[in-house]
Amino acid sequence: MKKLILMGRSESGKTTLTQALKGENIRYDKTQYVKFGDFLIDTPGEYAQTQHLGRALALYSYEADIVGLLIGADEPYSLFPPCCTCMANREVIGIVTKCQQAGANVKRAENWLRLSGCEKVFHVDSVTGYGIDKLLDYLAE
C-alpha cells in the first residue's frame, strides 16, 4: 500500500477521510499534530493555512509516496495556488471530500484541484463511504 499524506485547510475532511480509509467509526477528532499511520499521514489544517507552518508540509511529504490535496465540496475558496503541484517531487492527487452533502459543489472543487495541477482527482464522502473503495484501490496499486 502506498503511503498518502493528506493536506488541506481545517475542516476539509482530512481526519474523517483517514477514519473512513481505515474502516473506523466516523467521529470528530481535531488533529493537533502530524499523525503517522501505516499508509496515511494526517496533517493539521493550520499547517496549510499558515505560511511559516507550510514548510513543515513540504518536509513531511518526503515520508509519503503520494501527496493528497483535499478540498471540501462545500468550501467557498481554495488554499492551493495554480500550478502548485509542480513543486512536489511526488505524485500529487486531488481529493474532493463531502461530495454527497447538501449544497456540495463537486465540480467547482474539482476545477480548483485541476487548476492546482492535480491530474487525477477522486470524489469521496467519508460519512456515506462514497468513493472510498476507489481511493483505496488506487493506493493498493
Short mmCIF file of C-alpha atoms in Angstrom, two decimals:
data_model
loop_
_atom_site.label_atom_id
_atom_site.label_comp_id
_atom_site.label_asym_id
_atom_site.label_seq_id
_atom_site.Cartn_x
_atom_site.Cartn_y
_atom_site.Cartn_z
CA MET A 1 0.00 0.00 0.00
CA LYS A 2 1.33 3.42 -0.98
CA LYS A 3 1.65 5.97 1.82
CA LEU A 4 -0.59 9.03 1.38
CA ILE A 5 -0.14 12.40 3.10
CA LEU A 6 -3.30 14.49 3.36
CA MET A 7 -3.10 18.29 3.07
CA GLY A 8 -5.89 20.83 3.20
CA ARG A 9 -7.42 23.55 5.30
CA SER A 10 -9.10 22.92 8.65
CA GLU A 11 -12.45 21.16 8.28
CA SER A 12 -11.72 19.97 4.72
CA GLY A 13 -12.24 16.37 5.86
CA LYS A 14 -8.69 15.03 6.27
CA THR A 15 -9.18 13.26 9.60
CA THR A 16 -12.63 11.99 8.67
CA LEU A 17 -11.19 10.60 5.42
CA THR A 18 -8.40 8.94 7.44
CA GLN A 19 -11.02 7.25 9.63
CA ALA A 20 -13.03 6.11 6.58
CA LEU A 21 -9.96 4.71 4.79
CA LYS A 22 -9.05 2.73 7.92
CA GLY A 23 -12.62 1.43 8.32
CA GLU A 24 -13.06 3.18 11.66
CA ASN A 25 -16.23 4.71 13.05
CA ILE A 26 -16.52 8.34 11.98
CA ARG A 27 -16.20 10.71 14.92
CA TYR A 28 -14.96 14.27 15.28
CA ASP A 29 -11.29 14.38 16.19
CA LYS A 30 -9.32 17.62 15.78
CA THR A 31 -5.81 16.90 14.51
CA GLN A 32 -3.38 18.88 16.67
CA TYR A 33 -0.14 17.39 15.29
CA VAL A 34 1.03 15.33 12.31
CA LYS A 35 -0.23 11.75 12.77
CA PHE A 36 1.66 8.92 11.08
CA GLY A 37 -0.17 5.67 10.30
CA ASP A 38 0.58 2.54 8.30
CA PHE A 39 -0.38 4.11 4.98
CA LEU A 40 -1.68 7.56 5.93
CA ILE A 41 -0.22 10.78 7.25
CA ASP A 42 -2.85 13.18 8.62
CA THR A 43 -1.79 16.82 8.97
CA PRO A 44 -3.39 19.73 10.84
CA GLY A 45 -5.17 22.24 8.61
CA GLU A 46 -3.26 25.06 10.25
CA TYR A 47 -0.11 23.80 8.52
CA ALA A 48 -1.68 24.52 5.13
CA GLN A 49 -3.29 27.77 6.28
CA THR A 50 -0.20 29.37 7.84
CA GLN A 51 2.76 30.32 5.67
CA HIS A 52 5.53 29.57 8.17
CA LEU A 53 3.99 26.17 9.06
CA GLY A 54 3.57 25.28 5.38
CA ARG A 55 7.26 24.47 5.17
CA ALA A 56 6.63 21.55 7.53
CA LEU A 57 4.22 20.05 4.98
CA ALA A 58 6.99 20.05 2.39
CA LEU A 59 9.26 18.18 4.79
CA TYR A 60 6.60 15.67 5.85
CA SER A 61 5.76 14.96 2.21
CA TYR A 62 9.12 13.19 1.89
CA GLU A 63 7.70 10.47 4.18
CA ALA A 64 4.89 9.70 1.68
CA ASP A 65 4.61 8.15 -1.76
CA ILE A 66 1.63 10.32 -2.76
CA VAL A 67 0.54 13.81 -1.74
CA GLY A 68 -3.23 14.27 -1.47
CA LEU A 69 -4.62 17.81 -1.71
CA LEU A 70 -8.10 17.99 -0.20
CA ILE A 71 -10.86 20.47 -0.88
CA GLY A 72 -14.33 20.01 0.56
CA ALA A 73 -17.16 20.31 -1.94
CA ASP A 74 -18.70 22.84 0.46
CA GLU A 75 -15.67 25.15 0.61
CA PRO A 76 -16.04 28.75 -0.63
CA TYR A 77 -12.40 29.07 -1.80
CA SER A 78 -9.22 27.10 -2.46
CA LEU A 79 -5.99 27.45 -0.48
CA PHE A 80 -3.95 25.96 -3.31
CA PRO A 81 -2.50 28.35 -5.90
CA PRO A 82 -2.46 27.50 -9.61
CA CYS A 83 0.21 25.02 -10.72
CA CYS A 84 1.49 24.42 -7.16
CA THR A 85 1.90 20.66 -7.68
CA CYS A 86 4.96 21.22 -9.87
CA MET A 87 6.96 21.89 -6.70
CA ALA A 88 6.44 18.34 -5.39
CA ASN A 89 8.76 15.53 -6.34
CA ARG A 90 5.97 13.06 -5.57
CA GLU A 91 2.73 12.22 -7.30
CA VAL A 92 0.04 14.69 -6.26
CA ILE A 93 -3.62 13.72 -6.40
CA GLY A 94 -6.71 15.79 -5.70
CA ILE A 95 -9.44 14.61 -3.35
CA VAL A 96 -12.84 16.31 -3.27
CA THR A 97 -14.46 15.49 0.08
CA LYS A 98 -18.05 15.90 1.32
CA CYS A 99 -19.39 15.09 -2.17
CA GLN A 100 -22.82 13.97 -1.02
CA GLN A 101 -23.53 16.72 1.48
CA ALA A 102 -26.30 19.23 0.89
CA GLY A 103 -25.01 22.23 -1.03
CA ALA A 104 -21.94 20.39 -2.33
CA ASN A 105 -20.35 21.90 -5.43
CA VAL A 106 -18.19 18.99 -6.56
CA LYS A 107 -17.38 20.41 -9.98
CA ARG A 108 -16.05 23.69 -8.55
CA ALA A 109 -13.82 21.87 -6.05
CA GLU A 110 -12.53 19.56 -8.79
CA ASN A 111 -11.79 22.54 -11.03
CA TRP A 112 -9.75 24.17 -8.25
CA LEU A 113 -7.73 20.96 -7.79
CA ARG A 114 -7.11 20.63 -11.52
CA LEU A 115 -6.04 24.30 -11.65
CA SER A 116 -3.57 23.50 -8.87
CA GLY A 117 -2.09 20.80 -11.11
CA CYS A 118 -3.81 17.60 -9.98
CA GLU A 119 -4.31 15.35 -12.99
CA LYS A 120 -6.07 12.62 -11.00
CA VAL A 121 -8.99 13.69 -8.80
CA PHE A 122 -11.05 11.43 -6.54
CA HIS A 123 -14.56 12.22 -5.30
CA VAL A 124 -15.34 10.90 -1.82
CA ASP A 125 -17.78 11.26 1.01
CA SER A 126 -16.33 9.77 4.16
CA VAL A 127 -19.63 9.73 6.06
CA THR A 128 -21.52 7.74 3.41
CA GLY A 129 -18.50 5.79 2.14
CA TYR A 130 -18.92 7.09 -1.40
CA GLY A 131 -15.68 6.77 -3.41
CA ILE A 132 -13.62 5.32 -0.54
CA ASP A 133 -13.09 1.98 -2.31
CA LYS A 134 -11.74 3.68 -5.46
CA LEU A 135 -9.20 5.62 -3.45
CA LEU A 136 -8.15 2.51 -1.50
CA ASP A 137 -7.78 0.55 -4.74
CA TYR A 138 -5.57 3.30 -6.15
CA LEU A 139 -3.33 3.25 -3.07
CA ALA A 140 -3.04 -0.54 -3.32
CA GLU A 141 -1.89 -0.49 -6.99
#
